[in-house]
Structure formats: C-alpha cells, structure tokens
Amino acid sequence: MSHSYSRQPSSKSSARGGVPPVDEGPWQGGPPPPHSQSNRGGGGYAPGPGSGGPAPPTMSAARLAEMLDIVRSEFDGVMQDNSNMKVQREEFEARAAAQLNELVQIKNAVQELENVHYKARVQYEEELAKLRAEIQALRAANPPHSGHMSAVERNGPPSGHPNEPYERNRGDRELPHPKVRKPPKEEIPEPLPRGSPRPAEPLRMASPPYEFPGSLSPSTVPATLRKEGPDWFAMYNPRLPQKTLDVSLLHQFNHESVVCCVRFSKDGKFLATGCNRTAQIFDMATGEMVCQLSDDKAVVEGDLYIRSVCFSPDGKYLATGAEDRQIRIWDIAKRRIRNLFEGHDQEIYSLDFSSTGHLIVSGSGDRTARIWDMETGKSRILSIEGNSNPNDASGDTPMNEGSAATDAGVTSVAISPDGRLVAAGSLDTVVRLWDVQTGNLLEKLKGHRDSVYSVAFTPDGRGLVSGSLDKTLKYWELNTSALKAFADGKAPKNSPDREPYARAIHNFVGHKDYVLSVAISHDGQWVVSGSKDRGVQFWDKYGTAQLMLQGHKNSVISIDLSPTGGSLATGSGDWQARVWTYNSLGNAP
C-alpha cells in the first residue's frame, strides 16, 4: 500500500519576498517533511539510497515556465529598485552640487566684504592723515601765546580713559587697566579767535619724525616693498635704501581661547603658550603639540587665564603664572607640578628665570615684584618705593607721577643676563631697577607717558627696552660701571650727585596703538614689538623701523624671539599663536 503526501494550496502570487508556489500533486520522492504522515507511524514507505525504488520523474514544462515567470518578476522588481535608487542618487548629487555652489557664493561674498572693509579702512586712514595734517597747520597758524585756553584747560582732564588696553573680540581678555592720564596740552589744537583772518603763510615748524607705516597700506606701496601670504602681509620702510630682513610664516597654532603669552625654550626647540586654564608646549621642528598642562585642582568656576609662561634654562621645567595668584612650576617630563609658590595678592602678569635657573622673578597687579628661590620656595619682595636717585633718567614727566603708591601694578619683569638686576614695568609709567642681591631699588626710569607693559634686557646686559601704552618704545642705556661700583659697595647709595644708572637714548615711534610686548634678538641687532594695532614691527637698535608684519585679526598680546635666532612667536586675541622665520639679508646695519 503506497502513501501519498500533499501540501496545502499556496498562493501563486508573484509578489517579491513571498514564498514561491509549490507543486500540488503527489509527493515526487525524497525524504518526506517532518510533519507528514509517513513519520507518524503506520509503516509508510520512504525511499532512500539503495532502496531500489522508482526514480523520481522530471519537472513538468508548466512548472518550469511558472518558475521562470517568478524569476522574471523578481528581476523586474530588482531593476525597478535600481532605477529608483539611481533617480535618488541623481537627486542627492544635484542637491550637493547646489549646496557647494551656495558655499562658493557665500565665500565670494565674504571675500568681497573683506575687500570692501579693507578699502574703507585705507580710506579712513587717508582721511585721518589729512586731518592730522590740518591739525598741524592749525597749530602752526596759532602761536602758543595767543592767550586762549585749550579745551583741557577749560574743562579739566577727561573723566575716564577712552579705550580698554586691547580689543575684546572673540573673548579677548583685559590686561591691567591703564589709569586716567591727563593729555599734554599740545595734543589739542588751540582754536583761532572767532572772526580773525587766517595768516597768509603759516609759521614753519620742524617736521615731526617719520612714523612708519603711518598711512601706508599694502595697496599703496610698490611690490618690491611688500610681501604677502594667504592671510598675512609685510611692508618695508620705503625710506630705507634697501630691505634688511625677510619674514615668512612657519607654524600656526589654534587655541580654545585668547593666547595671553608665548615663550621659547633656551635652545629654541620648543614654544610654550598660555591661554584659559592650560599651557601648551609645541615642537618647533614638527609643529606638533607635545604637551598640555592643566591643574585639575585649580578653581573650577570662571576663567583662569595663564598670563605668563617661562622655561627653566635647562628646559626641564615650565613656570606658569595665572589669575589665581599662584606660580606653578611644572616638571615637563612627568606632567606634574613640582613647586607651587604662593604670596601675591593679585594676578601674576609676568615671570622670568635667572640664567642659572636658581631664581625666578614674578610681577603682579598687587604692586610688587618677588624673587623666588627654586629650592627653598622662599621669596624676597621688591618694593616699588625706596630711596632712588631724585633725578629722572630722562627729564620727561609722567602723566600721573603722584599716584605711584596706588597705580604701580607690575605688568612685566626681566632679569639681566648676569643675574644682578631686575627690571619691572608698571602701570604708573615708571620702569624700575632693583639689585638682586640686596633687593634695593636702584633707579626709577621715567620717560613714558602711559603705563609700561613690557621690558626686556639686551643680550649683553648693557641696554633695556620698554614698551608702553603711549604707543612708543624706549631704549635705555645702562651705566654698567656705576652699577658695578654699587654692587661692589664702592658707590654712594643715596647721594643726589651720583651718576644715573640708566638714561633713555632712543625713542621708537610708529605704532598706532598700545605697545603690549617687546623682545630683542639674540645678537642684539633687532628689537621687535607687538601692539593693539594688530601689527608687529621690526626695528634696529637705534629706533629705525625696518618692516611691519600683520598676520593676526586681533591685538598682538605677546611676542618672543628665539634665543638661538631666526624665529619669532606671536600670541593674539584672535585665539592663535604663530611662529615666523626672519633672516637678515646682508644689508642690515
């Protein structure tokens, strides 16, 4: 008795993804399904290998045609899907092309706006130059003995300083506030008497010193006197017979906040930068950041800007001074704090190691400078008061001479190469000199007309350069013989007849806004300054401007020159630090 196995009728629908129909006839051989009657007992026959049963018949032509129809239907469905996907891809590509085109248009519009802004700025500077010329003419036309009171004499000094120390775009941080200064009377032209005729020919006056760059711009100087990069340019002084320097951009380091300070290591192989809560160290050969230092135990709330960084002479340690009044000495290799010096009452603005690395000097807004012993952690306070030479080093009178006790926050400090002197610039316009060994105040160098924000010794220790909010730099010649006699105990300390320890011999004029940082090249040949006017100027040691470099979109807050020569670092309120190369061209003085 033979058994037959049949499947339930299934749909012959050709819908894709369904189960294809199966034969509805009797079972055609092969092992029966698990749920068939043959597996439920009853002794059904299940042919298998070697059973000698009949061979299974071949598939019918109708069944084959049906299967081909199914395959064809599946193929048509796949082709339809492919066609739909191709249409979608073309739509996506069209949208992407439209968006790219829109981005190009936006970029072109931004570039056009920048060009318009640049032209407007050039026009503004030209108009400003014309107004200055008219003011000079008015001064010449009106003698000083005209008897008319100036606006300052009538109304008194202004109620406040018109500007902040530098711009605050993109979170630009404030430096110590410059205090109110009474402007000199000659800066405001005397009005002509109403109804009085102008003189036919103005009085001839001595022409003011040439200020480079003045109203010059890259578009107004010959191509031979400018050099341009993708987002920077340099202009050369047209009054020089030949170019003396060449500059180029080497590295650009983006930060997460304003870059408050930059400093090279003594071997010039590394650069440290300070910004909000972190200090970074970059490899100058590769341009890679090799280290980032941050104190996890520092105050969490608010900003904590690193205002100063300084490598130890052996390159093993990095000192950082911050707004929390603490000096941290970092072991660079171990990425941890080696020493923590506390004692200042306000923010720390400046640090400098001695050449031996045994001492570090700090300057703070609390109106003190301190000398710290690296081994013991003890400090000596350098007082801003003291019995110094009553004769000024320059003869000029600062605007707020009577406010030294309250407005003398220390903004910058430097130790001389021989380790004998500490110089400090402060908000009261004065540069001070102390003897390191005794802590005595030796001299108050007066000549600037606004706060002094930066000081630097020359490599030979015979000179000192200072930069001020009065937009100028001064070169002070140190009386090394008198200083040596004092150190040896052979000079009178408080005699009014003694020689001054320093005198201003050169004045550097040319910046259009506050001078925020100064540096001197390793060979003493070049002086470099950074300013709120966003420019960096190279000068020779006699005060002659060589070139103006502009590559930042905000104030140049800090600069440094490599101790090995050839490299300049700049830190800015645009959240960038840049490293430039400079080379003397053989025409240098």
XYZ file of C-alpha atoms in Angstrom, residues 60-446:
387
model
C 6.949 19.334 -15.940
C 7.167 22.101 -18.570
C 4.346 24.047 -16.915
C 6.202 24.036 -13.607
C 9.382 25.267 -15.309
C 7.512 28.068 -17.049
C 5.964 29.068 -13.765
C 9.358 29.230 -12.055
C 10.772 31.299 -14.921
C 7.885 33.730 -14.514
C 8.767 34.063 -10.831
C 12.435 34.735 -11.613
C 11.459 37.246 -14.286
C 9.159 39.005 -11.836
C 11.939 39.147 -9.236
C 14.374 40.510 -11.811
C 11.907 43.184 -12.908
C 11.463 44.215 -9.277
C 15.224 44.476 -8.724
C 15.603 46.538 -11.894
C 12.822 48.849 -10.727
C 14.542 49.291 -7.353
C 17.828 50.012 -9.099
C 16.129 52.604 -11.277
C 14.572 54.260 -8.219
C 17.918 54.314 -6.414
C 19.576 55.842 -9.462
C 16.988 58.621 -9.513
C 17.509 59.249 -5.788
C 21.277 59.334 -6.245
C 20.945 61.886 -9.026
C 18.688 63.988 -6.800
C 21.211 63.836 -3.931
C 24.080 64.747 -6.258
C 22.087 67.688 -7.609
C 21.375 68.899 -4.066
C 25.039 68.521 -3.057
C 26.140 70.441 -6.148
C 23.646 73.208 -5.336
C 24.908 73.432 -1.742
C 28.535 73.542 -2.878
C 27.640 76.297 -5.311
C 25.917 78.175 -2.490
C 29.015 77.811 -0.281
C 31.192 79.168 -3.073
C 28.852 82.129 -3.432
C 28.975 82.749 0.329
C 32.780 82.549 0.277
C 32.949 85.003 -2.609
C 30.558 87.334 -0.786
C 32.701 87.206 2.367
C 35.841 87.916 0.357
C 34.099 90.812 -1.321
C 33.020 92.191 2.053
C 36.577 91.868 3.328
C 37.850 93.761 0.298
C 35.264 96.490 0.858
C 36.217 96.665 4.534
C 39.900 96.868 3.649
C 39.295 99.681 1.139
C 37.177 101.538 3.696
C 39.945 101.171 6.258
C 42.531 102.501 3.812
C 40.264 105.433 3.006
C 39.720 106.064 6.694
C 43.463 106.105 7.344
C 44.000 108.502 4.451
C 41.305 110.827 5.792
C 42.842 110.567 9.252
C 46.229 111.530 7.843
C 44.658 114.565 6.159
C 43.001 115.605 9.420
C 46.318 115.295 11.223
C 47.913 117.496 8.605
C 45.159 120.075 9.079
C 45.694 119.965 12.849
C 49.412 120.592 12.327
C 48.519 123.547 10.117
C 46.186 124.915 12.788
C 48.935 124.585 15.375
C 51.323 126.432 13.124
C 48.766 129.139 12.415
C 48.088 129.787 16.098
C 51.115 130.794 18.232
C 51.256 129.388 21.771
C 50.982 132.874 23.319
C 47.558 133.565 21.796
C 46.045 133.728 25.250
C 43.191 131.323 24.520
C 42.574 128.412 26.850
C 42.588 124.908 25.445
C 39.704 122.505 25.960
C 41.646 120.695 28.653
C 42.383 123.941 30.495
C 38.723 124.948 30.353
C 37.129 121.636 31.243
C 39.829 119.773 33.119
C 41.030 116.247 32.425
C 38.678 113.676 30.894
C 36.588 111.587 33.266
C 37.944 108.267 32.077
C 40.299 106.582 29.690
C 38.705 106.337 26.201
C 39.893 102.817 25.470
C 40.421 99.433 27.059
C 44.006 98.104 26.987
C 43.200 95.942 23.973
C 40.259 94.650 21.977
C 37.846 92.084 23.365
C 36.740 90.405 20.130
C 36.219 86.650 20.495
C 36.657 86.819 24.253
C 39.782 88.932 24.210
C 40.894 89.371 27.814
C 41.740 92.602 29.584
C 45.262 93.411 30.595
C 45.731 95.661 33.655
C 43.693 98.806 33.176
C 45.615 101.931 32.316
C 44.681 104.694 34.685
C 43.461 108.162 33.793
C 46.187 110.262 32.254
C 45.986 113.985 31.595
C 46.868 114.535 27.926
C 49.525 117.094 27.112
C 48.117 120.447 26.082
C 49.892 120.452 22.766
C 47.851 117.447 21.596
C 44.696 119.634 21.366
C 44.899 122.488 18.849
C 44.240 125.971 20.117
C 41.118 127.490 18.495
C 41.509 130.553 16.331
C 39.776 133.708 17.607
C 36.331 133.973 16.053
C 36.369 136.291 13.072
C 40.160 136.586 12.912
C 41.647 136.042 9.446
C 43.987 133.144 8.867
C 47.603 134.154 8.302
C 48.640 134.159 4.687
C 51.540 131.798 5.337
C 51.735 129.523 8.376
C 54.772 129.563 10.562
C 57.377 126.989 9.603
C 57.868 124.283 12.160
C 60.323 121.446 12.403
C 58.852 118.384 10.705
C 57.914 115.571 13.128
C 59.928 112.341 12.965
C 58.850 109.945 10.247
C 56.456 107.349 11.611
C 56.354 104.079 9.705
C 53.982 102.709 8.500
C 51.849 105.812 9.018
C 49.043 105.858 6.430
C 50.765 103.339 4.158
C 48.957 100.137 3.195
C 49.933 97.145 1.025
C 47.949 98.589 -1.866
C 49.850 101.872 -1.783
C 53.422 100.573 -1.676
C 55.345 99.069 -4.614
C 55.506 95.309 -4.951
C 59.208 95.436 -4.126
C 58.346 96.839 -0.685
C 55.797 94.247 0.354
C 55.463 90.529 0.869
C 52.123 88.771 1.141
C 50.883 85.371 2.255
C 47.398 83.850 2.193
C 46.292 85.787 5.287
C 49.256 87.982 6.210
C 51.483 90.673 4.742
C 54.686 92.537 5.488
C 55.527 96.113 4.436
C 59.043 97.506 4.281
C 60.038 101.042 5.212
C 60.236 102.969 1.912
C 62.774 105.407 3.358
C 65.399 102.716 3.762
C 67.795 102.299 0.818
C 67.467 98.504 0.865
C 65.477 95.773 2.577
C 67.319 94.318 5.551
C 65.041 91.441 6.593
C 62.918 88.678 5.123
C 59.989 87.126 7.023
C 57.779 84.080 6.413
C 55.076 82.194 8.300
C 56.262 78.823 9.664
C 53.560 77.491 12.041
C 50.037 78.379 13.110
C 48.642 77.014 16.381
C 44.912 77.343 17.066
C 43.763 77.556 20.687
C 40.464 77.402 22.540
C 40.770 80.937 23.910
C 42.874 84.083 23.838
C 46.613 83.395 23.736
C 47.977 85.552 26.569
C 51.667 84.601 26.387
C 54.287 82.865 24.239
C 57.848 81.864 25.196
C 60.660 79.884 23.541
C 62.854 77.410 25.374
C 66.505 78.404 25.706
C 67.559 76.024 22.911
C 64.768 77.306 20.649
C 63.393 73.794 20.061
C 60.096 74.304 21.885
C 57.474 77.021 22.296
C 55.143 77.367 25.286
C 51.818 79.203 25.134
C 49.334 80.151 27.823
C 45.577 80.532 27.470
C 42.472 79.820 29.565
C 43.351 77.111 32.139
C 46.018 75.396 30.035
C 49.605 75.799 28.942
C 50.775 74.097 25.753
C 54.243 73.110 24.514
C 54.893 72.768 20.782
C 57.800 71.159 18.928
C 59.280 73.715 16.538
C 60.699 71.085 14.181
C 57.389 69.315 13.557
C 54.823 71.893 14.621
C 53.117 69.274 16.803
C 51.833 69.856 20.335
C 53.864 67.585 22.602
C 52.404 68.546 25.958
C 49.370 70.232 27.527
C 49.483 71.182 31.201
C 46.394 71.838 33.300
C 45.925 71.849 37.065
C 42.873 69.722 37.899
C 42.863 71.119 41.433
C 42.505 74.724 40.300
C 39.327 76.706 40.903
C 36.611 75.347 38.618
C 34.299 78.347 38.342
C 35.005 81.120 35.842
C 38.055 81.732 33.686
C 41.623 81.109 34.781
C 43.943 82.622 32.219
C 47.631 81.760 32.186
C 49.201 85.217 31.887
C 52.860 84.198 31.743
C 54.986 81.143 30.891
C 58.735 80.659 31.145
C 61.092 77.693 30.593
C 63.898 76.973 33.022
C 67.329 77.296 31.365
C 67.784 73.504 31.261
C 64.351 73.036 29.675
C 63.151 70.616 32.366
C 60.601 72.909 33.964
C 57.919 75.348 32.843
C 56.750 78.111 35.160
C 53.208 79.448 34.740
C 51.644 82.490 36.362
C 47.874 82.765 36.455
C 44.925 84.812 37.597
C 44.572 82.753 40.782
C 47.777 84.416 42.146
C 49.761 81.170 42.105
C 53.027 80.285 40.381
C 53.192 76.663 39.260
C 56.499 75.022 38.394
C 55.761 72.056 36.127
C 58.031 69.058 35.653
C 57.557 68.733 31.899
C 58.630 65.096 31.584
C 56.344 63.934 34.421
C 53.453 66.309 33.537
C 53.023 67.262 37.165
C 53.553 70.262 39.442
C 56.954 70.327 41.145
C 56.525 73.549 43.147
C 53.630 75.834 43.974
C 54.615 79.363 45.032
C 52.019 81.498 46.814
C 52.273 85.013 48.204
C 50.987 87.506 45.644
C 47.672 89.202 46.385
C 46.581 89.756 42.772
C 47.021 88.286 39.311
C 50.519 87.348 38.171
C 51.357 89.025 34.878
C 54.995 88.148 34.242
C 57.709 85.588 35.075
C 61.406 85.276 34.234
C 64.063 82.717 35.214
C 67.610 83.716 36.050
C 70.327 82.417 33.725
C 71.342 79.810 36.337
C 67.788 78.633 36.944
C 68.141 79.043 40.716
C 65.877 82.102 40.893
C 62.620 83.149 39.292
C 61.161 86.655 39.448
C 57.455 87.451 39.277
C 55.414 90.614 38.740
C 51.852 91.093 39.936
C 48.997 93.539 39.947
C 49.471 93.789 43.721
C 52.236 96.396 43.068
C 55.092 94.055 43.940
C 57.750 92.017 42.268
C 59.172 88.977 44.033
C 62.346 86.903 43.693
C 61.758 83.215 44.470
C 64.363 80.607 45.385
C 63.646 77.472 43.351
C 64.954 75.133 46.034
C 63.536 76.622 49.235
C 60.451 78.325 47.796
C 61.182 81.444 49.850
C 60.709 84.859 48.263
C 62.026 88.383 48.661
C 59.652 91.266 47.984
C 60.978 94.048 45.755
C 59.351 97.251 46.934
C 58.208 99.849 44.414
C 59.105 102.512 46.960
C 62.623 103.314 48.033
C 65.364 105.893 48.058
C 66.371 106.170 44.448
C 68.058 108.974 42.555
C 65.774 112.013 42.697
C 66.940 112.966 39.225
C 64.834 111.407 36.486
C 66.653 109.289 33.930
C 65.117 111.251 31.070
C 63.769 114.593 32.252
C 60.227 113.856 30.999
C 57.391 113.901 33.470
C 54.863 111.055 33.505
C 51.191 111.962 33.500
C 50.401 110.571 36.951
C 53.626 110.988 38.845
C 51.768 111.499 42.104
C 49.980 108.132 42.021
C 52.878 105.682 42.297
C 51.640 104.217 45.548
C 48.238 103.221 44.146
C 48.757 102.716 40.394
C 52.044 100.824 40.279
C 50.816 97.322 39.467
C 53.750 95.414 37.952
C 52.950 94.297 34.393
C 56.333 92.958 33.247
C 59.601 91.754 34.779
C 63.014 90.704 33.446
C 66.309 89.541 34.964
C 69.549 90.814 33.425
C 71.785 88.222 31.704
C 74.338 88.386 34.539
C 71.591 87.906 37.141
C 72.418 91.121 39.031
C 69.438 93.307 38.099
C 65.659 93.018 37.946
C 63.724 95.428 35.749
C 59.970 95.926 36.001
C 57.424 97.940 34.059
C 54.317 99.151 35.836
C 51.037 100.979 35.429
C 52.428 104.223 36.841
C 54.565 104.783 33.673
C 57.824 104.026 35.517
C 60.462 101.369 34.813
C 62.229 100.293 37.996
C 65.622 98.669 38.542
C 66.480 96.583 41.619
C 69.661 94.934 42.811
C 69.028 91.174 43.057
C 71.472 90.507 45.877
C 70.234 93.207 48.252
C 66.709 93.836 46.933
C 67.405 97.584 46.939
C 65.582 99.811 44.474
C 68.322 101.395 42.364
C 66.516 103.617 39.887
C 63.180 104.804 38.613
C 63.369 105.322 34.859
C 60.849 107.969 33.859
